[in-house]
CSV table of C-alpha atoms in Angstrom, one decimal:
chain,number,residue,atom,x,y,z
A,9,MET,CA,-56.5,-44.4,17.3
A,10,GLU,CA,-57.3,-46.8,20.1
A,11,ALA,CA,-59.5,-49.9,20.6
A,12,LYS,CA,-60.9,-51.0,23.9
A,13,ALA,CA,-62.4,-54.1,25.5
A,14,HIS,CA,-64.3,-54.2,28.8
A,15,LEU,CA,-65.1,-57.0,31.2
A,16,LYS,CA,-67.7,-56.0,33.8
A,17,TYR,CA,-68.7,-57.8,37.0
A,18,ALA,CA,-65.8,-60.2,37.0
A,19,ARG,CA,-65.8,-62.2,40.3
A,20,ILE,CA,-62.3,-61.4,41.3
A,21,SER,CA,-60.9,-58.6,43.5
A,22,PRO,CA,-59.6,-55.6,41.7
A,23,ARG,CA,-56.5,-55.7,43.8
A,24,LYS,CA,-55.6,-59.1,42.4
A,25,VAL,CA,-56.3,-58.0,38.8
A,26,SER,CA,-54.2,-54.8,39.1
A,27,ILE,CA,-51.1,-56.9,39.9
A,28,VAL,CA,-51.4,-58.7,36.5
A,29,CYS,CA,-52.4,-55.5,34.7
A,30,ASP,CA,-49.1,-53.9,35.8
A,31,LEU,CA,-47.2,-56.7,34.1
A,32,ILE,CA,-48.5,-56.0,30.6
A,33,ARG,CA,-49.0,-52.2,30.6
A,34,GLY,CA,-46.9,-50.6,27.8
A,35,LYS,CA,-45.8,-53.9,26.2
A,36,ASP,CA,-46.5,-54.9,22.6
A,37,VAL,CA,-49.4,-57.4,22.2
A,38,GLY,CA,-47.3,-60.4,21.4
A,39,THR,CA,-45.1,-59.9,24.5
A,40,ALA,CA,-48.2,-59.2,26.6
A,41,ARG,CA,-49.9,-62.3,25.5
A,42,ALA,CA,-46.8,-64.4,26.2
A,43,ILE,CA,-46.5,-62.9,29.7
A,44,LEU,CA,-50.2,-63.6,30.5
A,45,GLU,CA,-50.1,-67.2,29.3
A,46,ASN,CA,-47.1,-67.9,31.6
A,47,THR,CA,-48.3,-66.1,34.7
A,48,PRO,CA,-49.8,-68.4,37.3
A,49,LYS,CA,-52.5,-66.0,38.5
A,50,ALA,CA,-56.3,-66.3,38.2
A,51,ALA,CA,-56.6,-62.9,36.6
A,52,SER,CA,-54.2,-63.7,33.8
A,53,GLU,CA,-56.8,-66.1,32.2
A,54,LEU,CA,-59.4,-63.3,32.1
A,55,LEU,CA,-56.9,-60.8,30.8
A,56,VAL,CA,-55.8,-63.1,27.9
A,57,LYS,CA,-59.4,-63.2,26.7
A,58,LEU,CA,-59.8,-59.5,27.1
A,59,LEU,CA,-56.5,-58.7,25.3
A,60,ASN,CA,-57.6,-61.0,22.4
A,61,SER,CA,-60.9,-59.2,22.3
A,62,ALA,CA,-59.2,-55.7,22.2
A,63,ILE,CA,-57.0,-56.9,19.4
A,64,ALA,CA,-59.9,-58.2,17.4
A,65,ASN,CA,-61.8,-54.9,18.0
A,66,ALA,CA,-58.8,-52.9,16.7
A,67,GLU,CA,-58.5,-55.1,13.6
A,68,ASN,CA,-62.2,-55.4,12.6
A,69,ASN,CA,-63.7,-52.1,13.8
A,70,PHE,CA,-60.8,-49.7,13.1
A,71,GLY,CA,-58.7,-51.5,10.5
A,72,MET,CA,-55.5,-51.4,12.5
A,73,ASP,CA,-52.6,-53.7,11.9
A,74,PRO,CA,-52.4,-56.3,14.7
A,75,ASP,CA,-48.6,-56.5,14.5
A,76,GLU,CA,-48.3,-52.8,15.3
A,77,LEU,CA,-50.4,-52.8,18.4
A,78,TYR,CA,-49.3,-52.3,22.0
A,79,VAL,CA,-51.2,-52.2,25.4
A,80,SER,CA,-51.6,-48.5,26.0
A,81,GLU,CA,-53.8,-48.8,29.1
A,82,THR,CA,-55.1,-51.5,31.3
A,83,PHE,CA,-56.8,-51.1,34.7
A,84,ALA,CA,-59.3,-52.6,37.1
A,85,THR,CA,-61.9,-50.7,39.0
A,86,PRO,CA,-64.1,-52.0,41.8
A,87,GLY,CA,-67.6,-53.2,40.9
A,88,PRO,CA,-70.4,-53.9,43.3
A,89,VAL,CA,-69.6,-56.0,46.4
A,90,LEU,CA,-71.6,-59.1,47.1
A,91,LYS,CA,-72.2,-59.2,50.9
A,92,ARG,CA,-72.3,-62.6,52.4
A,93,GLY,CA,-72.2,-63.9,56.0
A,94,MET,CA,-70.3,-66.5,58.0
A,95,PRO,CA,-71.8,-67.8,61.2
A,96,ARG,CA,-69.7,-67.3,64.3
A,97,ALA,CA,-69.9,-67.9,68.0
A,98,LYS,CA,-73.0,-66.9,70.1
A,99,GLY,CA,-75.3,-66.6,67.0
A,100,ARG,CA,-73.3,-63.8,65.5
A,101,MET,CA,-72.5,-63.3,61.8
A,102,TYR,CA,-69.3,-62.0,60.3
A,103,ARG,CA,-69.6,-60.3,57.0
A,104,ILE,CA,-67.7,-61.7,54.0
A,105,ASN,CA,-67.3,-59.3,51.1
A,106,LYS,CA,-67.2,-61.0,47.7
A,107,ARG,CA,-65.6,-58.3,45.5
A,108,THR,CA,-66.1,-57.8,41.8
A,109,SER,CA,-64.1,-55.9,39.2
A,110,HIS,CA,-64.6,-54.0,36.0
A,111,ILE,CA,-61.5,-54.6,33.8
A,112,THR,CA,-60.5,-52.5,30.8
A,113,VAL,CA,-57.8,-53.1,28.2
A,114,VAL,CA,-56.9,-50.4,25.6
A,115,VAL,CA,-54.6,-51.1,22.7
A,116,ALA,CA,-53.2,-48.5,20.3
A,117,GLU,CA,-50.9,-48.5,17.3
A,118,LYS,CA,-47.3,-47.6,17.6
A,119,ALA,CA,-46.5,-44.1,16.4
């Protein structure tokens, strides 16, 4: 049995989020939370909230024991790109891509 939590349209690049996702994949939830709280990345703040949500979903919706949970999957996929412009020389415009992410955290009980 697994429980999931999704965060959609987060205004952070999926490349930046996947670095932090790799740190907690496969760890038990206590260790994963400790790693995220001590990691100085912008994505770690989002992932702490998402991990807490996944744990709460597992406990309340599926009756799982929160002490027996581990992070079975975590990944970030690209969302829509907000296209912005920066004025440049001779009246030109350079495109600035503001990337968004869809982040998923899945927790499961240890077998």
